Amino acid sequence: MSYKIVFFDVDGTITNHKDGSIPISTIEAIKTLKSKGLKVVAATGRPLSMCWELQEFGIETFITANGGYVKHIKEVIHKVPMNKSIIQEVIEFAKIENNGLSFYTEEFSMNGVTEEEILKALKETLSLNEYPETHPLIHNEDIFLLCLFANDETVEKYKLKFPHLTFKRWHPYVLNVLQEDVSKSLAIMKTLDFFGFDKSEAIAFGDGENDIDMLELVGLGIAMGNGNEKLTKVADFVTKKSSEDGIEYALKKYGII
C-alpha cells in the first residue's frame, strides 16, 4: 500500500509519555515523511495555541480539540462551534455544582474550579502542570469543544439537567460535552476530503481511548507501546513506547521511512 498521509496523536504519542519531551527520533521521522511527500497531521486533544512546538518542526495541519477544530496553515478545514446559550447554561450549572469546565477555542481556558483530580487530568491529557487562565466572557466566543471534569456519579446530574446533550468520556476524569458529535475520526474524514486522499491511504498513531476511532478508520492503525489497553486491541500494530522511539520504529518496520 502506498500511504500518503500520517495522523499523529500528540501527548503520549509524539511526546514522551514519561516527561512530555519530543524525542529527536520522532522529529527526524516526521521531517523524513515530509521530505518523501507525505502529509503529516497532528490529531490532538490540545487547542491550537498549544501546538506551537509542533509547528516549529514543520507540521502545518492540525486536528485540535479532539476533532472540533481543524486548520491547515491559515485555512480552517472543519469546525463545530457550540451554541452560545447552551454554553452559558452549562457554565451556570457547573458553578452551582462546583465542577471544572475547560473551553477550547484556538486557545484554552477553564472556569477556575481547582481540585487535585483536575490538575492530574490536565497533566495526563495536555502535559499541563498548572491551571490555565479563566476567561469571564468565554461564552461569547466560538467554542469548539467543552469538557467537563467529573466522576460518573456527577455526570448523571448533568445528563438529567441537559438531556439534549451528549457526554462522552475519553479520560477517567474528563468528558466531552457535545451538541453534535465531535471525534478525531470525523475530523480525519474532513481532512482526507480536503487533500483528496482515501482513508486506506492513511496511517494513524495514538495512545489513548480518544484515538480508538481514529485507528479503526485508517488503512494502518498503530498504537504506542504505552497505549491504553482498549486501543492496543483495535490496532493493526503495537509499536514500542513513545519513550523508546516507537514512532521511528514503526515507520521503519513498515518501510515508510
PDB file of C-alpha atoms in Angstrom, residues 23-249:
ATOM      1  CA  PRO A  23      12.219  12.591  21.049  1.00  0.00           C
ATOM      2  CA  ILE A  24      14.772  13.619  18.410  1.00  0.00           C
ATOM      3  CA  SER A  25      13.965  10.383  16.544  1.00  0.00           C
ATOM      4  CA  THR A  26      10.329  11.464  16.214  1.00  0.00           C
ATOM      5  CA  ILE A  27      11.223  14.929  14.919  1.00  0.00           C
ATOM      6  CA  GLU A  28      13.571  13.409  12.345  1.00  0.00           C
ATOM      7  CA  ALA A  29      10.984  10.783  11.328  1.00  0.00           C
ATOM      8  CA  ILE A  30       8.376  13.482  10.715  1.00  0.00           C
ATOM      9  CA  LYS A  31      10.850  15.545   8.684  1.00  0.00           C
ATOM     10  CA  THR A  32      11.656  12.432   6.614  1.00  0.00           C
ATOM     11  CA  LEU A  33       7.941  11.798   5.966  1.00  0.00           C
ATOM     12  CA  LYS A  34       7.566  15.363   4.707  1.00  0.00           C
ATOM     13  CA  SER A  35      10.667  15.092   2.520  1.00  0.00           C
ATOM     14  CA  LYS A  36       9.129  11.991   0.901  1.00  0.00           C
ATOM     15  CA  GLY A  37       5.981  13.958   0.083  1.00  0.00           C
ATOM     16  CA  LEU A  38       3.673  12.525   2.743  1.00  0.00           C
ATOM     17  CA  LYS A  39       1.279  14.837   4.537  1.00  0.00           C
ATOM     18  CA  VAL A  40       1.719  14.957   8.312  1.00  0.00           C
ATOM     19  CA  VAL A  41      -1.184  15.894  10.596  1.00  0.00           C
ATOM     20  CA  ALA A  42      -1.273  16.329  14.360  1.00  0.00           C
ATOM     21  CA  ALA A  43      -4.570  14.977  15.713  1.00  0.00           C
ATOM     22  CA  THR A  44      -4.798  16.063  19.306  1.00  0.00           C
ATOM     23  CA  GLY A  45      -6.936  16.919  22.269  1.00  0.00           C
ATOM     24  CA  ARG A  46      -4.896  20.108  22.579  1.00  0.00           C
ATOM     25  CA  PRO A  47      -6.113  23.506  21.415  1.00  0.00           C
ATOM     26  CA  LEU A  48      -4.195  25.076  18.532  1.00  0.00           C
ATOM     27  CA  SER A  49      -2.378  27.515  20.827  1.00  0.00           C
ATOM     28  CA  MET A  50      -0.603  24.579  22.491  1.00  0.00           C
ATOM     29  CA  CYS A  51       0.766  23.208  19.209  1.00  0.00           C
ATOM     30  CA  TRP A  52       3.485  25.814  18.549  1.00  0.00           C
ATOM     31  CA  GLU A  53       6.292  23.324  19.243  1.00  0.00           C
ATOM     32  CA  LEU A  54       4.946  21.033  16.510  1.00  0.00           C
ATOM     33  CA  GLN A  55       4.729  23.917  14.062  1.00  0.00           C
ATOM     34  CA  GLU A  56       8.412  24.627  14.693  1.00  0.00           C
ATOM     35  CA  PHE A  57       9.484  21.343  13.100  1.00  0.00           C
ATOM     36  CA  GLY A  58       7.174  21.542  10.129  1.00  0.00           C
ATOM     37  CA  ILE A  59       3.673  20.273  10.928  1.00  0.00           C
ATOM     38  CA  GLU A  60       1.183  22.511   9.104  1.00  0.00           C
ATOM     39  CA  THR A  61      -2.138  20.700   9.574  1.00  0.00           C
ATOM     40  CA  PHE A  62      -3.807  20.361  12.953  1.00  0.00           C
ATOM     41  CA  ILE A  63      -6.868  18.469  14.149  1.00  0.00           C
ATOM     42  CA  THR A  64      -7.391  20.060  17.559  1.00  0.00           C
ATOM     43  CA  ALA A  65      -9.910  19.930  20.403  1.00  0.00           C
ATOM     44  CA  ASN A  66     -10.389  16.171  19.844  1.00  0.00           C
ATOM     45  CA  GLY A  67     -11.716  16.890  16.354  1.00  0.00           C
ATOM     46  CA  GLY A  68     -13.702  20.061  16.983  1.00  0.00           C
ATOM     47  CA  TYR A  69     -11.412  22.384  15.010  1.00  0.00           C
ATOM     48  CA  VAL A  70      -9.179  21.614  12.025  1.00  0.00           C
ATOM     49  CA  LYS A  71      -6.792  24.054  10.392  1.00  0.00           C
ATOM     50  CA  HIS A  72      -4.254  23.759   7.550  1.00  0.00           C
ATOM     51  CA  ILE A  73      -1.778  26.655   7.688  1.00  0.00           C
ATOM     52  CA  LYS A  74      -4.299  29.551   7.726  1.00  0.00           C
ATOM     53  CA  GLU A  75      -7.310  27.736   6.246  1.00  0.00           C
ATOM     54  CA  VAL A  76      -9.992  26.322   8.535  1.00  0.00           C
ATOM     55  CA  ILE A  77     -10.993  22.906   7.169  1.00  0.00           C
ATOM     56  CA  HIS A  78     -13.607  21.986   9.768  1.00  0.00           C
ATOM     57  CA  LYS A  79     -15.111  23.467  12.930  1.00  0.00           C
ATOM     58  CA  VAL A  80     -18.006  22.618  15.212  1.00  0.00           C
ATOM     59  CA  PRO A  81     -18.876  25.690  17.326  1.00  0.00           C
ATOM     60  CA  MET A  82     -21.342  25.095  20.143  1.00  0.00           C
ATOM     61  CA  ASN A  83     -24.489  27.121  20.747  1.00  0.00           C
ATOM     62  CA  LYS A  84     -23.559  30.053  22.999  1.00  0.00           C
ATOM     63  CA  SER A  85     -26.719  29.895  25.110  1.00  0.00           C
ATOM     64  CA  ILE A  86     -26.109  26.197  25.839  1.00  0.00           C
ATOM     65  CA  ILE A  87     -22.538  27.003  26.856  1.00  0.00           C
ATOM     66  CA  GLN A  88     -23.886  29.633  29.255  1.00  0.00           C
ATOM     67  CA  GLU A  89     -26.376  27.160  30.782  1.00  0.00           C
ATOM     68  CA  VAL A  90     -23.676  24.555  31.393  1.00  0.00           C
ATOM     69  CA  ILE A  91     -21.378  27.197  32.902  1.00  0.00           C
ATOM     70  CA  GLU A  92     -24.121  28.263  35.337  1.00  0.00           C
ATOM     71  CA  PHE A  93     -24.868  24.667  36.391  1.00  0.00           C
ATOM     72  CA  ALA A  94     -21.161  23.885  36.840  1.00  0.00           C
ATOM     73  CA  LYS A  95     -20.882  26.965  39.058  1.00  0.00           C
ATOM     74  CA  ILE A  96     -23.690  25.673  41.290  1.00  0.00           C
ATOM     75  CA  GLU A  97     -22.190  22.166  41.417  1.00  0.00           C
ATOM     76  CA  ASN A  98     -18.587  23.445  41.660  1.00  0.00           C
ATOM     77  CA  ASN A  99     -17.327  21.322  38.752  1.00  0.00           C
ATOM     78  CA  GLY A 100     -14.419  22.092  36.454  1.00  0.00           C
ATOM     79  CA  LEU A 101     -15.008  23.004  32.818  1.00  0.00           C
ATOM     80  CA  SER A 102     -12.475  23.627  30.059  1.00  0.00           C
ATOM     81  CA  PHE A 103     -13.129  25.607  26.887  1.00  0.00           C
ATOM     82  CA  TYR A 104     -11.386  25.111  23.551  1.00  0.00           C
ATOM     83  CA  THR A 105     -11.263  27.984  21.114  1.00  0.00           C
ATOM     84  CA  GLU A 106      -7.908  28.331  19.331  1.00  0.00           C
ATOM     85  CA  GLU A 107      -6.820  28.995  22.909  1.00  0.00           C
ATOM     86  CA  PHE A 108      -7.503  27.020  26.108  1.00  0.00           C
ATOM     87  CA  SER A 109      -9.148  28.287  29.284  1.00  0.00           C
ATOM     88  CA  MET A 110     -11.084  26.982  32.284  1.00  0.00           C
ATOM     89  CA  ASN A 111     -13.770  28.139  34.702  1.00  0.00           C
ATOM     90  CA  GLY A 112     -11.485  28.500  37.727  1.00  0.00           C
ATOM     91  CA  VAL A 113     -12.540  25.400  39.702  1.00  0.00           C
ATOM     92  CA  THR A 114      -9.470  23.764  41.227  1.00  0.00           C
ATOM     93  CA  GLU A 115      -9.052  20.284  42.669  1.00  0.00           C
ATOM     94  CA  GLU A 116      -6.394  17.601  42.697  1.00  0.00           C
ATOM     95  CA  GLU A 117      -8.138  15.319  40.191  1.00  0.00           C
ATOM     96  CA  ILE A 118      -8.470  18.143  37.642  1.00  0.00           C
ATOM     97  CA  LEU A 119      -4.774  19.016  37.815  1.00  0.00           C
ATOM     98  CA  LYS A 120      -3.886  15.332  37.471  1.00  0.00           C
ATOM     99  CA  ALA A 121      -6.104  15.067  34.363  1.00  0.00           C
ATOM    100  CA  LEU A 122      -4.578  18.208  32.831  1.00  0.00           C
ATOM    101  CA  LYS A 123      -1.134  16.698  33.304  1.00  0.00           C
ATOM    102  CA  GLU A 124      -2.153  13.360  31.768  1.00  0.00           C
ATOM    103  CA  THR A 125      -4.063  14.760  28.791  1.00  0.00           C
ATOM    104  CA  LEU A 126      -2.333  18.037  27.926  1.00  0.00           C
ATOM    105  CA  SER A 127       1.008  17.822  29.776  1.00  0.00           C
ATOM    106  CA  LEU A 128      -0.025  20.874  31.829  1.00  0.00           C
ATOM    107  CA  ASN A 129       1.404  21.366  35.309  1.00  0.00           C
ATOM    108  CA  GLU A 130      -0.788  24.316  36.235  1.00  0.00           C
ATOM    109  CA  TYR A 131      -4.310  25.594  35.580  1.00  0.00           C
ATOM    110  CA  PRO A 132      -4.859  27.773  32.501  1.00  0.00           C
ATOM    111  CA  GLU A 133      -6.343  31.234  32.767  1.00  0.00           C
ATOM    112  CA  THR A 134     -10.038  31.911  33.203  1.00  0.00           C
ATOM    113  CA  HIS A 135     -11.974  33.957  30.647  1.00  0.00           C
ATOM    114  CA  PRO A 136     -15.082  35.613  32.161  1.00  0.00           C
ATOM    115  CA  LEU A 137     -16.692  36.211  28.747  1.00  0.00           C
ATOM    116  CA  ILE A 138     -15.801  32.836  27.258  1.00  0.00           C
ATOM    117  CA  HIS A 139     -19.466  32.079  26.461  1.00  0.00           C
ATOM    118  CA  ASN A 140     -19.341  34.842  23.835  1.00  0.00           C
ATOM    119  CA  GLU A 141     -16.541  33.076  21.933  1.00  0.00           C
ATOM    120  CA  ASP A 142     -16.789  30.303  19.347  1.00  0.00           C
ATOM    121  CA  ILE A 143     -16.118  27.202  21.463  1.00  0.00           C
ATOM    122  CA  PHE A 144     -15.211  24.077  19.516  1.00  0.00           C
ATOM    123  CA  LEU A 145     -15.006  21.739  22.473  1.00  0.00           C
ATOM    124  CA  LEU A 146     -16.362  21.901  26.004  1.00  0.00           C
ATOM    125  CA  CYS A 147     -15.022  19.443  28.570  1.00  0.00           C
ATOM    126  CA  LEU A 148     -16.391  18.515  31.978  1.00  0.00           C
ATOM    127  CA  PHE A 149     -14.150  17.197  34.765  1.00  0.00           C
ATOM    128  CA  ALA A 150     -16.237  14.755  36.765  1.00  0.00           C
ATOM    129  CA  ASN A 151     -16.773  11.229  38.040  1.00  0.00           C
ATOM    130  CA  ASP A 152     -19.648   9.055  36.822  1.00  0.00           C
ATOM    131  CA  GLU A 153     -21.950   9.993  39.708  1.00  0.00           C
ATOM    132  CA  THR A 154     -21.627  13.696  38.919  1.00  0.00           C
ATOM    133  CA  VAL A 155     -22.126  13.109  35.204  1.00  0.00           C
ATOM    134  CA  GLU A 156     -25.563  11.626  35.911  1.00  0.00           C
ATOM    135  CA  LYS A 157     -26.681  15.021  37.275  1.00  0.00           C
ATOM    136  CA  TYR A 158     -25.639  16.682  34.030  1.00  0.00           C
ATOM    137  CA  LYS A 159     -27.412  14.062  31.924  1.00  0.00           C
ATOM    138  CA  LEU A 160     -30.645  14.740  33.800  1.00  0.00           C
ATOM    139  CA  LYS A 161     -30.198  18.506  33.557  1.00  0.00           C
ATOM    140  CA  PHE A 162     -29.173  18.500  29.875  1.00  0.00           C
ATOM    141  CA  PRO A 163     -30.881  15.536  28.156  1.00  0.00           C
ATOM    142  CA  HIS A 164     -30.302  17.150  24.737  1.00  0.00           C
ATOM    143  CA  LEU A 165     -26.508  16.990  25.175  1.00  0.00           C
ATOM    144  CA  THR A 166     -24.144  14.020  24.867  1.00  0.00           C
ATOM    145  CA  PHE A 167     -21.471  13.371  27.488  1.00  0.00           C
ATOM    146  CA  LYS A 168     -18.644  11.338  26.012  1.00  0.00           C
ATOM    147  CA  ARG A 169     -15.904  10.170  28.366  1.00  0.00           C
ATOM    148  CA  TRP A 170     -12.388   9.994  26.945  1.00  0.00           C
ATOM    149  CA  HIS A 171     -10.356  10.040  30.165  1.00  0.00           C
ATOM    150  CA  PRO A 172     -11.162   8.664  33.652  1.00  0.00           C
ATOM    151  CA  TYR A 173     -11.978  12.210  34.797  1.00  0.00           C
ATOM    152  CA  VAL A 174     -12.750  14.127  31.576  1.00  0.00           C
ATOM    153  CA  LEU A 175     -15.754  14.118  29.229  1.00  0.00           C
ATOM    154  CA  ASN A 176     -16.625  15.938  26.029  1.00  0.00           C
ATOM    155  CA  VAL A 177     -19.908  17.848  26.324  1.00  0.00           C
ATOM    156  CA  LEU A 178     -21.426  17.699  22.843  1.00  0.00           C
ATOM    157  CA  GLN A 179     -24.328  19.126  20.890  1.00  0.00           C
ATOM    158  CA  GLU A 180     -23.275  17.162  17.847  1.00  0.00           C
ATOM    159  CA  ASP A 181     -20.633  14.504  17.549  1.00  0.00           C
ATOM    160  CA  VAL A 182     -17.012  15.539  17.660  1.00  0.00           C
ATOM    161  CA  SER A 183     -14.275  12.978  17.161  1.00  0.00           C
ATOM    162  CA  LYS A 184     -10.865  12.571  15.643  1.00  0.00           C
ATOM    163  CA  SER A 185     -12.260  10.174  13.015  1.00  0.00           C
ATOM    164  CA  LEU A 186     -14.858  12.683  11.756  1.00  0.00           C
ATOM    165  CA  ALA A 187     -12.162  15.345  11.579  1.00  0.00           C
ATOM    166  CA  ILE A 188      -9.865  12.940   9.728  1.00  0.00           C
ATOM    167  CA  MET A 189     -12.568  12.329   7.107  1.00  0.00           C
ATOM    168  CA  LYS A 190     -12.851  16.101   6.558  1.00  0.00           C
ATOM    169  CA  THR A 191      -9.055  16.326   6.283  1.00  0.00           C
ATOM    170  CA  LEU A 192      -8.852  13.432   3.815  1.00  0.00           C
ATOM    171  CA  ASP A 193     -11.537  15.093   1.674  1.00  0.00           C
ATOM    172  CA  PHE A 194      -9.573  18.357   1.787  1.00  0.00           C
ATOM    173  CA  PHE A 195      -6.402  16.691   0.474  1.00  0.00           C
ATOM    174  CA  GLY A 196      -8.191  14.252  -1.842  1.00  0.00           C
ATOM    175  CA  PHE A 197      -6.986  11.056  -0.157  1.00  0.00           C
ATOM    176  CA  ASP A 198      -8.797   7.822   0.693  1.00  0.00           C
ATOM    177  CA  LYS A 199      -8.816   6.519   4.256  1.00  0.00           C
ATOM    178  CA  SER A 200      -6.929   3.426   3.049  1.00  0.00           C
ATOM    179  CA  GLU A 201      -4.006   5.720   2.188  1.00  0.00           C
ATOM    180  CA  ALA A 202      -3.760   6.965   5.779  1.00  0.00           C
ATOM    181  CA  ILE A 203      -1.739   5.869   8.805  1.00  0.00           C
ATOM    182  CA  ALA A 204      -2.567   6.898  12.370  1.00  0.00           C
ATOM    183  CA  PHE A 205      -0.588   6.690  15.617  1.00  0.00           C
ATOM    184  CA  GLY A 206      -2.185   7.018  19.055  1.00  0.00           C
ATOM    185  CA  ASP A 207      -2.050   6.023  22.708  1.00  0.00           C
ATOM    186  CA  GLY A 208      -5.415   6.897  24.303  1.00  0.00           C
ATOM    187  CA  GLU A 209      -9.087   5.947  24.254  1.00  0.00           C
ATOM    188  CA  ASN A 210      -9.878   9.058  22.205  1.00  0.00           C
ATOM    189  CA  ASP A 211      -7.657   7.576  19.469  1.00  0.00           C
ATOM    190  CA  ILE A 212      -9.649   4.332  19.044  1.00  0.00           C
ATOM    191  CA  ASP A 213     -11.979   5.637  16.325  1.00  0.00           C
ATOM    192  CA  MET A 214      -9.004   7.161  14.518  1.00  0.00           C
ATOM    193  CA  LEU A 215      -7.036   3.908  14.405  1.00  0.00           C
ATOM    194  CA  GLU A 216     -10.115   1.959  13.323  1.00  0.00           C
ATOM    195  CA  LEU A 217     -10.770   4.334  10.425  1.00  0.00           C
ATOM    196  CA  VAL A 218      -7.418   4.445   8.639  1.00  0.00           C
ATOM    197  CA  GLY A 219      -5.577   1.924   6.492  1.00  0.00           C
ATOM    198  CA  LEU A 220      -2.895   1.308   9.123  1.00  0.00           C
ATOM    199  CA  GLY A 221      -3.573   1.976  12.812  1.00  0.00           C
ATOM    200  CA  ILE A 222      -0.572   1.905  15.141  1.00  0.00           C
ATOM    201  CA  ALA A 223      -0.790   2.003  18.939  1.00  0.00           C
ATOM    202  CA  MET A 224       2.113   3.084  21.086  1.00  0.00           C
ATOM    203  CA  GLY A 225       3.561   0.527  23.488  1.00  0.00           C
ATOM    204  CA  ASN A 226       2.448   2.789  26.340  1.00  0.00           C
ATOM    205  CA  GLY A 227      -1.080   2.874  24.902  1.00  0.00           C
ATOM    206  CA  ASN A 228      -4.446   2.280  26.508  1.00  0.00           C
ATOM    207  CA  GLU A 229      -5.402  -1.412  26.592  1.00  0.00           C
ATOM    208  CA  LYS A 230      -8.644  -0.855  24.642  1.00  0.00           C
ATOM    209  CA  LEU A 231      -6.657   0.947  21.945  1.00  0.00           C
ATOM    210  CA  THR A 232      -3.994  -1.730  21.590  1.00  0.00           C
ATOM    211  CA  LYS A 233      -6.732  -4.304  20.968  1.00  0.00           C
ATOM    212  CA  VAL A 234      -8.002  -2.464  17.862  1.00  0.00           C
ATOM    213  CA  ALA A 235      -4.573  -1.504  16.479  1.00  0.00           C
ATOM    214  CA  ASP A 236      -3.031  -3.206  13.447  1.00  0.00           C
ATOM    215  CA  PHE A 237       0.344  -2.989  15.171  1.00  0.00           C
ATOM    216  CA  VAL A 238       1.610  -2.084  18.639  1.00  0.00           C
ATOM    217  CA  THR A 239       4.970  -0.349  18.419  1.00  0.00           C
ATOM    218  CA  LYS A 240       7.473   0.471  21.139  1.00  0.00           C
ATOM    219  CA  LYS A 241       6.692   3.089  23.764  1.00  0.00           C
ATOM    220  CA  SER A 242       6.930   6.792  22.957  1.00  0.00           C
ATOM    221  CA  SER A 243       9.884   6.902  25.353  1.00  0.00           C
ATOM    222  CA  GLU A 244      11.603   4.182  23.261  1.00  0.00           C
ATOM    223  CA  ASP A 245      11.460   5.780  19.771  1.00  0.00           C
ATOM    224  CA  GLY A 246       8.199   3.975  18.963  1.00  0.00           C
ATOM    225  CA  ILE A 247       7.214   6.201  16.029  1.00  0.00           C
ATOM    226  CA  GLU A 248      10.527   5.783  14.234  1.00  0.00           C
ATOM    227  CA  TYR A 249      10.474   2.034  14.925  1.00  0.00           C
TER     228      TYR A 249
END
